[in-house]
PDB file of C-alpha atoms in Angstrom:
ATOM      1  CA  UNK A   1     -32.320 -24.727 113.649  1.00 47.00           C
ATOM      2  CA  UNK A   2     -32.580 -21.244 112.886  1.00 50.00           C
ATOM      3  CA  UNK A   3     -29.002 -21.329 112.669  1.00 45.00           C
ATOM      4  CA  UNK A   4     -28.792 -24.232 110.291  1.00 50.00           C
ATOM      5  CA  UNK A   5     -31.142 -22.864 107.575  1.00 55.00           C
ATOM      6  CA  UNK A   6     -28.676 -19.622 107.924  1.00 52.00           C
ATOM      7  CA  UNK A   7     -25.598 -21.796 107.586  1.00 48.00           C
ATOM      8  CA  UNK A   8     -27.201 -23.736 104.534  1.00 57.00           C
ATOM      9  CA  UNK A   9     -28.320 -20.391 103.139  1.00 56.00           C
ATOM     10  CA  UNK A  10     -25.444 -19.124 102.718  1.00 51.00           C
ATOM     11  CA  UNK A  11     -23.304 -22.344 101.185  1.00 52.00           C
ATOM     12  CA  UNK A  12     -25.610 -21.856  98.446  1.00 59.00           C
ATOM     13  CA  UNK A  13     -24.684 -19.147  97.815  1.00 56.00           C
ATOM     14  CA  UNK A  14     -21.635 -18.814  97.950  1.00 49.00           C
ATOM     15  CA  UNK A  15     -21.646 -21.808  94.802  1.00 49.00           C
ATOM     16  CA  UNK A  16     -23.649 -19.417  92.885  1.00 49.00           C
ATOM     17  CA  UNK A  17     -21.336 -16.052  93.481  1.00 49.00           C
ATOM     18  CA  UNK A  18     -18.137 -17.977  91.506  1.00 50.00           C
ATOM     19  CA  UNK A  19     -17.419 -18.422  88.401  1.00 46.00           C
ATOM     20  CA  UNK A  20     -18.483 -21.598  87.063  1.00 47.00           C
ATOM     21  CA  UNK A  21     -15.627 -24.341  85.805  1.00 48.00           C
ATOM     22  CA  UNK A  22     -16.594 -25.798  82.309  1.00 45.00           C
ATOM     23  CA  UNK A  23     -16.405 -29.042  83.216  1.00 51.00           C
ATOM     24  CA  UNK A  24     -19.313 -32.015  82.484  1.00 55.00           C
ATOM     25  CA  UNK A  25     -22.283 -32.103  84.603  1.00 60.00           C
ATOM     26  CA  UNK A  26     -20.898 -35.214  87.354  1.00 63.00           C
ATOM     27  CA  UNK A  27     -17.877 -33.267  88.029  1.00 71.00           C
ATOM     28  CA  UNK A  28     -19.349 -29.521  88.080  1.00 75.00           C
ATOM     29  CA  UNK A  29     -22.086 -31.175  90.899  1.00 79.00           C
ATOM     30  CA  UNK A  30     -19.678 -32.605  92.997  1.00 79.00           C
ATOM     31  CA  UNK A  31     -17.025 -29.360  92.671  1.00 84.00           C
ATOM     32  CA  UNK A  32     -20.769 -28.047  93.969  1.00 88.00           C
ATOM     33  CA  UNK A  33     -21.036 -30.009  96.389  1.00 91.00           C
ATOM     34  CA  UNK A  34     -17.780 -29.850  97.612  1.00 91.00           C
ATOM     35  CA  UNK A  35     -18.082 -25.848  97.952  1.00 92.00           C
ATOM     36  CA  UNK A  36     -21.287 -26.015 100.322  1.00 93.00           C
ATOM     37  CA  UNK A  37     -19.508 -28.628 102.250  1.00 95.00           C
ATOM     38  CA  UNK A  38     -16.455 -25.881 102.933  1.00 95.00           C
ATOM     39  CA  UNK A  39     -18.927 -23.060 103.450  1.00 95.00           C
ATOM     40  CA  UNK A  40     -20.986 -24.738 105.766  1.00 95.00           C
ATOM     41  CA  UNK A  41     -18.079 -25.550 107.687  1.00 96.00           C
ATOM     42  CA  UNK A  42     -16.750 -22.013 107.233  1.00 96.00           C
ATOM     43  CA  UNK A  43     -19.369 -20.155 108.469  1.00 96.00           C
ATOM     44  CA  UNK A  44     -20.117 -22.557 111.338  1.00 96.00           C
ATOM     45  CA  UNK A  45     -16.111 -21.915 112.488  1.00 96.00           C
ATOM     46  CA  UNK A  46     -16.697 -17.792 112.128  1.00 96.00           C
ATOM     47  CA  UNK A  47     -20.026 -18.249 114.681  1.00 96.00           C
ATOM     48  CA  UNK A  48     -18.424 -20.414 116.843  1.00 96.00           C
ATOM     49  CA  UNK A  49     -15.427 -17.805 116.951  1.00 95.00           C
ATOM     50  CA  UNK A  50     -18.172 -15.713 117.814  1.00 96.00           C
ATOM     51  CA  UNK A  51     -19.679 -16.943 120.706  1.00 95.00           C
ATOM     52  CA  UNK A  52     -16.542 -17.834 122.363  1.00 95.00           C
ATOM     53  CA  UNK A  53     -15.246 -14.308 122.359  1.00 94.00           C
ATOM     54  CA  UNK A  54     -18.728 -13.059 123.909  1.00 94.00           C
ATOM     55  CA  UNK A  55     -18.721 -15.937 126.382  1.00 94.00           C
ATOM     56  CA  UNK A  56     -14.984 -15.034 127.151  1.00 93.00           C
ATOM     57  CA  UNK A  57     -15.955 -11.118 127.881  1.00 93.00           C
ATOM     58  CA  UNK A  58     -18.556 -12.743 130.116  1.00 92.00           C
ATOM     59  CA  UNK A  59     -16.338 -14.908 132.244  1.00 92.00           C
ATOM     60  CA  UNK A  60     -18.305 -17.700 130.515  1.00 93.00           C
ATOM     61  CA  UNK A  61     -16.434 -20.843 129.448  1.00 92.00           C
ATOM     62  CA  UNK A  62     -16.005 -20.531 126.250  1.00 92.00           C
ATOM     63  CA  UNK A  63     -17.313 -24.085 124.084  1.00 95.00           C
ATOM     64  CA  UNK A  64     -18.126 -22.858 121.271  1.00 96.00           C
ATOM     65  CA  UNK A  65     -14.924 -24.267 119.372  1.00 96.00           C
ATOM     66  CA  UNK A  66     -15.487 -27.696 121.305  1.00 96.00           C
ATOM     67  CA  UNK A  67     -18.864 -28.940 120.000  1.00 96.00           C
ATOM     68  CA  UNK A  68     -18.152 -28.236 116.133  1.00 96.00           C
ATOM     69  CA  UNK A  69     -13.915 -29.414 116.200  1.00 97.00           C
ATOM     70  CA  UNK A  70     -14.684 -32.738 115.093  1.00 96.00           C
ATOM     71  CA  UNK A  71     -16.330 -31.581 112.065  1.00 96.00           C
ATOM     72  CA  UNK A  72     -13.940 -29.003 111.006  1.00 97.00           C
ATOM     73  CA  UNK A  73     -10.869 -31.889 111.483  1.00 97.00           C
ATOM     74  CA  UNK A  74     -12.959 -34.367 109.203  1.00 96.00           C
ATOM     75  CA  UNK A  75     -13.339 -31.585 106.891  1.00 96.00           C
ATOM     76  CA  UNK A  76      -9.784 -30.364 106.729  1.00 96.00           C
ATOM     77  CA  UNK A  77      -8.371 -33.905 106.448  1.00 94.00           C
ATOM     78  CA  UNK A  78     -10.401 -34.985 103.474  1.00 94.00           C
ATOM     79  CA  UNK A  79      -8.400 -34.553  99.942  1.00 91.00           C
ATOM     80  CA  UNK A  80     -11.251 -34.157  97.499  1.00 92.00           C
ATOM     81  CA  UNK A  81     -12.185 -31.151  99.484  1.00 93.00           C
ATOM     82  CA  UNK A  82      -8.620 -29.342  98.991  1.00 93.00           C
ATOM     83  CA  UNK A  83      -9.164 -27.188  96.332  1.00 92.00           C
ATOM     84  CA  UNK A  84     -12.425 -25.618  98.055  1.00 93.00           C
ATOM     85  CA  UNK A  85     -10.662 -25.239 100.763  1.00 94.00           C
ATOM     86  CA  UNK A  86      -7.747 -23.425  99.164  1.00 93.00           C
ATOM     87  CA  UNK A  87     -10.956 -21.210  97.331  1.00 92.00           C
ATOM     88  CA  UNK A  88     -12.932 -19.740 100.123  1.00 94.00           C
ATOM     89  CA  UNK A  89      -9.384 -19.394 101.788  1.00 94.00           C
ATOM     90  CA  UNK A  90     -10.974 -21.958 104.953  1.00 96.00           C
ATOM     91  CA  UNK A  91      -7.332 -21.448 106.788  1.00 96.00           C
ATOM     92  CA  UNK A  92      -7.696 -18.261 107.315  1.00 95.00           C
ATOM     93  CA  UNK A  93     -10.560 -19.604 109.852  1.00 96.00           C
ATOM     94  CA  UNK A  94      -8.394 -21.808 111.215  1.00 97.00           C
ATOM     95  CA  UNK A  95      -5.843 -19.489 112.238  1.00 96.00           C
ATOM     96  CA  UNK A  96      -8.845 -17.384 114.001  1.00 96.00           C
ATOM     97  CA  UNK A  97      -9.288 -20.760 115.934  1.00 97.00           C
ATOM     98  CA  UNK A  98      -5.343 -20.138 117.214  1.00 96.00           C
ATOM     99  CA  UNK A  99      -5.571 -16.958 118.178  1.00 95.00           C
ATOM    100  CA  UNK A 100      -5.847 -15.887 121.684  1.00 93.00           C
ATOM    101  CA  UNK A 101      -9.520 -14.617 123.016  1.00 92.00           C
ATOM    102  CA  UNK A 102     -10.106 -11.718 124.494  1.00 88.00           C
ATOM    103  CA  UNK A 103      -8.308 -11.827 127.960  1.00 90.00           C
ATOM    104  CA  UNK A 104      -5.521 -13.260 126.121  1.00 90.00           C
ATOM    105  CA  UNK A 105      -6.142 -16.639 127.299  1.00 92.00           C
ATOM    106  CA  UNK A 106      -5.379 -19.219 124.079  1.00 94.00           C
ATOM    107  CA  UNK A 107      -7.886 -21.501 122.587  1.00 94.00           C
ATOM    108  CA  UNK A 108      -8.080 -25.204 124.773  1.00 94.00           C
ATOM    109  CA  UNK A 109      -5.404 -27.579 124.240  1.00 94.00           C
ATOM    110  CA  UNK A 110      -7.698 -30.112 122.525  1.00 96.00           C
ATOM    111  CA  UNK A 111      -8.405 -27.515 120.046  1.00 96.00           C
ATOM    112  CA  UNK A 112      -4.504 -26.858 119.459  1.00 96.00           C
ATOM    113  CA  UNK A 113      -3.770 -30.535 119.034  1.00 95.00           C
ATOM    114  CA  UNK A 114      -5.987 -31.549 116.704  1.00 96.00           C
ATOM    115  CA  UNK A 115      -6.107 -28.695 114.375  1.00 96.00           C
ATOM    116  CA  UNK A 116      -2.254 -28.905 115.014  1.00 96.00           C
ATOM    117  CA  UNK A 117      -2.651 -32.333 113.696  1.00 95.00           C
ATOM    118  CA  UNK A 118      -4.863 -31.667 110.911  1.00 96.00           C
ATOM    119  CA  UNK A 119      -2.815 -29.261 109.511  1.00 95.00           C
ATOM    120  CA  UNK A 120       0.776 -31.405 109.573  1.00 93.00           C
ATOM    121  CA  UNK A 121      -1.217 -33.966 107.450  1.00 92.00           C
ATOM    122  CA  UNK A 122      -1.663 -31.233 104.623  1.00 92.00           C
ATOM    123  CA  UNK A 123      -0.191 -29.766 102.282  1.00 89.00           C
ATOM    124  CA  UNK A 124      -0.144 -25.599 102.162  1.00 89.00           C
ATOM    125  CA  UNK A 125       1.847 -23.851 100.208  1.00 86.00           C
ATOM    126  CA  UNK A 126       3.246 -20.212 100.476  1.00 86.00           C
ATOM    127  CA  UNK A 127       0.240 -18.448  98.892  1.00 88.00           C
ATOM    128  CA  UNK A 128      -2.234 -20.108 100.799  1.00 90.00           C
ATOM    129  CA  UNK A 129       0.368 -19.792 104.106  1.00 89.00           C
ATOM    130  CA  UNK A 130       0.162 -16.047 102.872  1.00 88.00           C
ATOM    131  CA  UNK A 131      -3.446 -15.215 102.474  1.00 91.00           C
ATOM    132  CA  UNK A 132      -4.888 -17.250 105.221  1.00 93.00           C
ATOM    133  CA  UNK A 133      -1.797 -15.488 107.963  1.00 92.00           C
ATOM    134  CA  UNK A 134      -1.389 -19.228 109.560  1.00 92.00           C
ATOM    135  CA  UNK A 135       2.133 -18.657 109.521  1.00 89.00           C
ATOM    136  CA  UNK A 136       2.451 -15.704 111.647  1.00 91.00           C
ATOM    137  CA  UNK A 137       0.493 -17.884 114.282  1.00 93.00           C
ATOM    138  CA  UNK A 138       2.324 -20.657 114.060  1.00 93.00           C
ATOM    139  CA  UNK A 139       5.280 -18.728 114.951  1.00 92.00           C
ATOM    140  CA  UNK A 140       3.802 -16.938 117.850  1.00 93.00           C
ATOM    141  CA  UNK A 141       3.243 -20.567 119.028  1.00 94.00           C
ATOM    142  CA  UNK A 142       7.007 -21.500 118.462  1.00 93.00           C
ATOM    143  CA  UNK A 143       8.573 -18.921 120.388  1.00 89.00           C
ATOM    144  CA  UNK A 144       9.005 -19.133 124.190  1.00 82.00           C
ATOM    145  CA  UNK A 145       5.639 -18.232 126.431  1.00 84.00           C
ATOM    146  CA  UNK A 146       4.385 -19.457 129.150  1.00 88.00           C
ATOM    147  CA  UNK A 147       1.069 -19.624 128.003  1.00 89.00           C
ATOM    148  CA  UNK A 148       2.253 -22.622 125.052  1.00 93.00           C
ATOM    149  CA  UNK A 149       2.724 -25.892 126.303  1.00 93.00           C
ATOM    150  CA  UNK A 150       6.180 -27.568 125.119  1.00 93.00           C
ATOM    151  CA  UNK A 151       4.331 -30.009 123.457  1.00 94.00           C
ATOM    152  CA  UNK A 152       2.591 -27.656 121.687  1.00 94.00           C
ATOM    153  CA  UNK A 153       5.259 -25.714 120.740  1.00 94.00           C
ATOM    154  CA  UNK A 154       7.480 -28.547 119.020  1.00 94.00           C
ATOM    155  CA  UNK A 155       4.147 -29.406 117.334  1.00 94.00           C
ATOM    156  CA  UNK A 156       4.303 -25.259 115.911  1.00 93.00           C
ATOM    157  CA  UNK A 157       8.025 -25.612 115.382  1.00 93.00           C
ATOM    158  CA  UNK A 158       7.876 -28.378 112.955  1.00 93.00           C
ATOM    159  CA  UNK A 159       5.005 -27.503 110.931  1.00 92.00           C
ATOM    160  CA  UNK A 160       7.141 -24.112 110.604  1.00 90.00           C
ATOM    161  CA  UNK A 161      10.247 -26.236 109.426  1.00 90.00           C
ATOM    162  CA  UNK A 162       7.926 -28.515 106.974  1.00 89.00           C
ATOM    163  CA  UNK A 163       6.051 -25.463 105.629  1.00 87.00           C
ATOM    164  CA  UNK A 164       9.628 -23.544 104.865  1.00 84.00           C
ATOM    165  CA  UNK A 165      11.574 -26.547 103.462  1.00 77.00           C
ATOM    166  CA  UNK A 166       9.932 -27.195 100.202  1.00 67.00           C
ATOM    167  CA  UNK A 167       9.648 -23.150  99.760  1.00 59.00           C
ATOM    168  CA  UNK A 168      13.259 -22.990 100.169  1.00 58.00           C
ATOM    169  CA  UNK A 169      14.275 -26.141  98.849  1.00 54.00           C
ATOM    170  CA  UNK A 170      16.314 -27.138 102.062  1.00 51.00           C
ATOM    171  CA  UNK A 171      17.428 -30.719 103.007  1.00 47.00           C
ATOM    172  CA  UNK A 172      15.155 -31.830 106.752  1.00 44.00           C
ATOM    173  CA  UNK A 173      19.106 -33.075 107.056  1.00 45.00           C
ATOM    174  CA  UNK A 174      21.789 -30.379 108.530  1.00 42.00           C
ATOM    175  CA  UNK A 175      24.341 -31.975 107.426  1.00 47.00           C
ATOM    176  CA  UNK A 176      23.451 -30.477 104.052  1.00 48.00           C
ATOM    177  CA  UNK A 177      23.047 -27.183 104.828  1.00 47.00           C
ATOM    178  CA  UNK A 178      25.609 -24.688 103.468  1.00 48.00           C
ATOM    179  CA  UNK A 179      27.055 -21.734 104.893  1.00 47.00           C
ATOM    180  CA  UNK A 180      28.234 -18.646 102.329  1.00 46.00           C
ATOM    181  CA  UNK A 181      31.611 -17.503 103.515  1.00 50.00           C
ATOM    182  CA  UNK A 182      33.271 -13.863 102.529  1.00 49.00           C
ATOM    183  CA  UNK A 183      36.093 -11.785 103.968  1.00 52.00           C
ATOM    184  CA  UNK A 184      34.738  -8.974 106.129  1.00 50.00           C
ATOM    185  CA  UNK A 185      36.362  -6.353 107.505  1.00 55.00           C
ATOM    186  CA  UNK A 186      34.824  -4.868 110.810  1.00 54.00           C
ATOM    187  CA  UNK A 187      36.888  -1.794 110.092  1.00 57.00           C
ATOM    188  CA  UNK A 188      34.840  -0.880 107.139  1.00 55.00           C
ATOM    189  CA  UNK A 189      31.805   0.055 108.514  1.00 57.00           C
ATOM    190  CA  UNK A 190      30.140  -2.193 105.264  1.00 56.00           C
ATOM    191  CA  UNK A 191      27.165  -4.708 106.010  1.00 57.00           C
ATOM    192  CA  UNK A 192      26.972  -7.237 103.760  1.00 54.00           C
ATOM    193  CA  UNK A 193      23.907  -6.940 100.860  1.00 51.00           C
ATOM    194  CA  UNK A 194      21.229  -9.070 101.362  1.00 52.00           C
ATOM    195  CA  UNK A 195      18.573  -9.832  98.695  1.00 51.00           C
ATOM    196  CA  UNK A 196      16.004  -9.593 100.600  1.00 56.00           C
ATOM    197  CA  UNK A 197      16.253  -5.662 100.975  1.00 54.00           C
ATOM    198  CA  UNK A 198      16.072  -5.948  97.167  1.00 50.00           C
ATOM    199  CA  UNK A 199      13.024  -8.437  97.073  1.00 56.00           C
ATOM    200  CA  UNK A 200      11.364  -6.080  99.104  1.00 59.00           C
ATOM    201  CA  UNK A 201      10.044  -3.841  96.581  1.00 55.00           C
ATOM    202  CA  UNK A 202       9.043  -6.376  94.195  1.00 57.00           C
ATOM    203  CA  UNK A 203       7.065  -8.101  97.073  1.00 57.00           C
ATOM    204  CA  UNK A 204       5.168  -4.950  97.638  1.00 58.00           C
ATOM    205  CA  UNK A 205       4.135  -4.963  94.531  1.00 53.00           C
ATOM    206  CA  UNK A 206       3.052  -8.883  93.904  1.00 53.00           C
ATOM    207  CA  UNK A 207       0.112  -8.604  96.782  1.00 55.00           C
ATOM    208  CA  UNK A 208      -1.972  -6.444  94.538  1.00 53.00           C
ATOM    209  CA  UNK A 209      -1.697  -9.211  91.944  1.00 48.00           C
ATOM    210  CA  UNK A 210      -5.290 -11.111  91.134  1.00 45.00           C
ATOM    211  CA  UNK A 211      -5.975 -14.657  93.119  1.00 45.00           C
ATOM    212  CA  UNK A 212      -6.092 -17.521  91.268  1.00 44.00           C
ATOM    213  CA  UNK A 213      -8.290 -20.090  92.188  1.00 43.00           C
ATOM    214  CA  UNK A 214      -5.875 -23.033  91.952  1.00 43.00           C
ATOM    215  CA  UNK A 215      -3.507 -25.143  94.042  1.00 43.00           C
ATOM    216  CA  UNK A 216      -0.314 -23.909  93.412  1.00 46.00           C
ATOM    217  CA  UNK A 217       3.456 -25.616  93.773  1.00 43.00           C
ATOM    218  CA  UNK A 218       5.649 -23.572  96.196  1.00 48.00           C
ATOM    219  CA  UNK A 219       7.691 -21.192  94.555  1.00 47.00           C
ATOM    220  CA  UNK A 220      11.149 -21.028  95.677  1.00 48.00           C
ATOM    221  CA  UNK A 221      11.573 -17.566  98.083  1.00 47.00           C
ATOM    222  CA  UNK A 222      15.050 -16.059  98.199  1.00 47.00           C
ATOM    223  CA  UNK A 223      16.432 -15.335 102.070  1.00 47.00           C
ATOM    224  CA  UNK A 224      18.609 -13.670 102.360  1.00 44.00           C
ATOM    225  CA  UNK A 225      21.982 -15.005 102.648  1.00 45.00           C
ATOM    226  CA  UNK A 226      23.869 -15.909 105.667  1.00 46.00           C
ATOM    227  CA  UNK A 227      27.740 -14.630 105.205  1.00 51.00           C
ATOM    228  CA  UNK A 228      29.945 -16.105 107.893  1.00 51.00           C
ATOM    229  CA  UNK A 229      33.279 -14.322 108.642  1.00 54.00           C
ATOM    230  CA  UNK A 230      36.220 -16.773 106.966  1.00 54.00           C
ATOM    231  CA  UNK A 231      38.221 -18.403 109.297  1.00 53.00           C
ATOM    232  CA  UNK A 232      42.108 -17.232 109.321  1.00 54.00           C
ATOM    233  CA  UNK A 233      43.028 -19.382 112.496  1.00 52.00           C
ATOM    234  CA  UNK A 234      45.758 -22.400 111.171  1.00 51.00           C
ATOM    235  CA  UNK A 235      46.965 -20.394 108.369  1.00 51.00           C
ATOM    236  CA  UNK A 236      49.852 -18.556 106.887  1.00 48.00           C
ATOM    237  CA  UNK A 237      50.851 -16.073 104.446  1.00 50.00           C
ATOM    238  CA  UNK A 238      48.675 -15.698 101.224  1.00 52.00           C
ATOM    239  CA  UNK A 239      46.690 -18.953  99.830  1.00 59.00           C
ATOM    240  CA  UNK A 240      46.630 -17.846  96.195  1.00 64.00           C
ATOM    241  CA  UNK A 241      44.504 -21.193  94.991  1.00 66.00           C
ATOM    242  CA  UNK A 242      41.890 -20.070  98.170  1.00 71.00           C
ATOM    243  CA  UNK A 243      42.121 -16.369  96.718  1.00 75.00           C
ATOM    244  CA  UNK A 244      41.213 -17.641  93.255  1.00 74.00           C
ATOM    245  CA  UNK A 245      38.248 -19.449  94.737  1.00 74.00           C
ATOM    246  CA  UNK A 246      37.034 -16.743  96.631  1.00 76.00           C
ATOM    247  CA  UNK A 247      37.155 -14.151  93.929  1.00 76.00           C
ATOM    248  CA  UNK A 248      34.965 -16.802  91.815  1.00 77.00           C
ATOM    249  CA  UNK A 249      32.202 -17.134  94.671  1.00 77.00           C
ATOM    250  CA  UNK A 250      32.155 -13.296  94.598  1.00 79.00           C
ATOM    251  CA  UNK A 251      31.166 -13.161  91.414  1.00 80.00           C
ATOM    252  CA  UNK A 252      28.760 -15.649  91.073  1.00 79.00           C
ATOM    253  CA  UNK A 253      26.794 -14.430  94.138  1.00 78.00           C
ATOM    254  CA  UNK A 254      27.182 -10.515  91.945  1.00 80.00           C
ATOM    255  CA  UNK A 255      25.817 -12.272  88.849  1.00 78.00           C
ATOM    256  CA  UNK A 256      23.159 -13.491  91.040  1.00 76.00           C
ATOM    257  CA  UNK A 257      22.455 -10.398  92.930  1.00 78.00           C
ATOM    258  CA  UNK A 258      22.118  -8.763  89.029  1.00 78.00           C
ATOM    259  CA  UNK A 259      19.430 -11.264  87.977  1.00 76.00           C
ATOM    260  CA  UNK A 260      17.287 -10.582  90.614  1.00 73.00           C
ATOM    261  CA  UNK A 261      17.744  -7.038  90.274  1.00 75.00           C
ATOM    262  CA  UNK A 262      16.732  -7.531  86.746  1.00 76.00           C
ATOM    263  CA  UNK A 263      13.555  -9.729  87.232  1.00 73.00           C
ATOM    264  CA  UNK A 264      12.484  -7.023  89.976  1.00 71.00           C
ATOM    265  CA  UNK A 265      12.994  -4.567  87.245  1.00 72.00           C
ATOM    266  CA  UNK A 266      10.830  -6.337  85.207  1.00 70.00           C
ATOM    267  CA  UNK A 267       8.519  -6.949  87.499  1.00 69.00           C
ATOM    268  CA  UNK A 268       7.426  -3.646  88.041  1.00 68.00           C
ATOM    269  CA  UNK A 269       7.724  -2.673  84.145  1.00 69.00           C
ATOM    270  CA  UNK A 270       4.610  -5.398  83.847  1.00 67.00           C
ATOM    271  CA  UNK A 271       2.901  -3.826  87.353  1.00 66.00           C
ATOM    272  CA  UNK A 272       2.975  -0.475  85.516  1.00 65.00           C
ATOM    273  CA  UNK A 273       1.152  -1.971  82.551  1.00 65.00           C
ATOM    274  CA  UNK A 274      -1.863  -3.137  84.263  1.00 61.00           C
TER     275      UNK A 274
END
């Protein structure tokens, strides 16, 4: 009873601390109810995680998460709560539930399966992934690890691929994959330029931006180019047409590089004015 009172009280406080949206009465009441439901399950998840950590340290079964697992899944699957889930960063609690316990053991398979299935039915954008840390823990489950079952590893891999495709605007078909080719001279010692190196500073500066309470459309992340050495097998002499194509491709890459550099410079100017 005491625990329920604490959760209910915190849920009411969670709504009062947020700026109220200028909506009509009925819509505002629906928002308040959604926020209260999400905050309540968020606090319950936090308490369950702490209880399981304590039980694990004492060598006792960690069952607190299992007791409220179905309630958590029900909340995650409600589309009407998605905005509140993002606003209150409930996905961070999902990440905490999936992390190893103090003895490095993983949460039960039932918890892993149910949460992975629930996540697979949700639309999660790049900002929500970054703020919650879900991407990092999901990558952990994709790596070779005796503690991770093959089925769970496959689920995690599918989630990572699903989250990556809209961000990078990549097709699910392998046939659509394209690789940039370029002449590579091993003797020169020069390494191919990667856009990720140029954007690194911009990402650091963007980390301090103010978080907007809205579900956002995923923005394209600029990946590092994959440079594939051009094959010379089966060729003789210099093909002038191929040389022109390669030169045009390099010019396009350089133009794109300059465009990104200008974008980073503009971001620096905006940040300096804030």
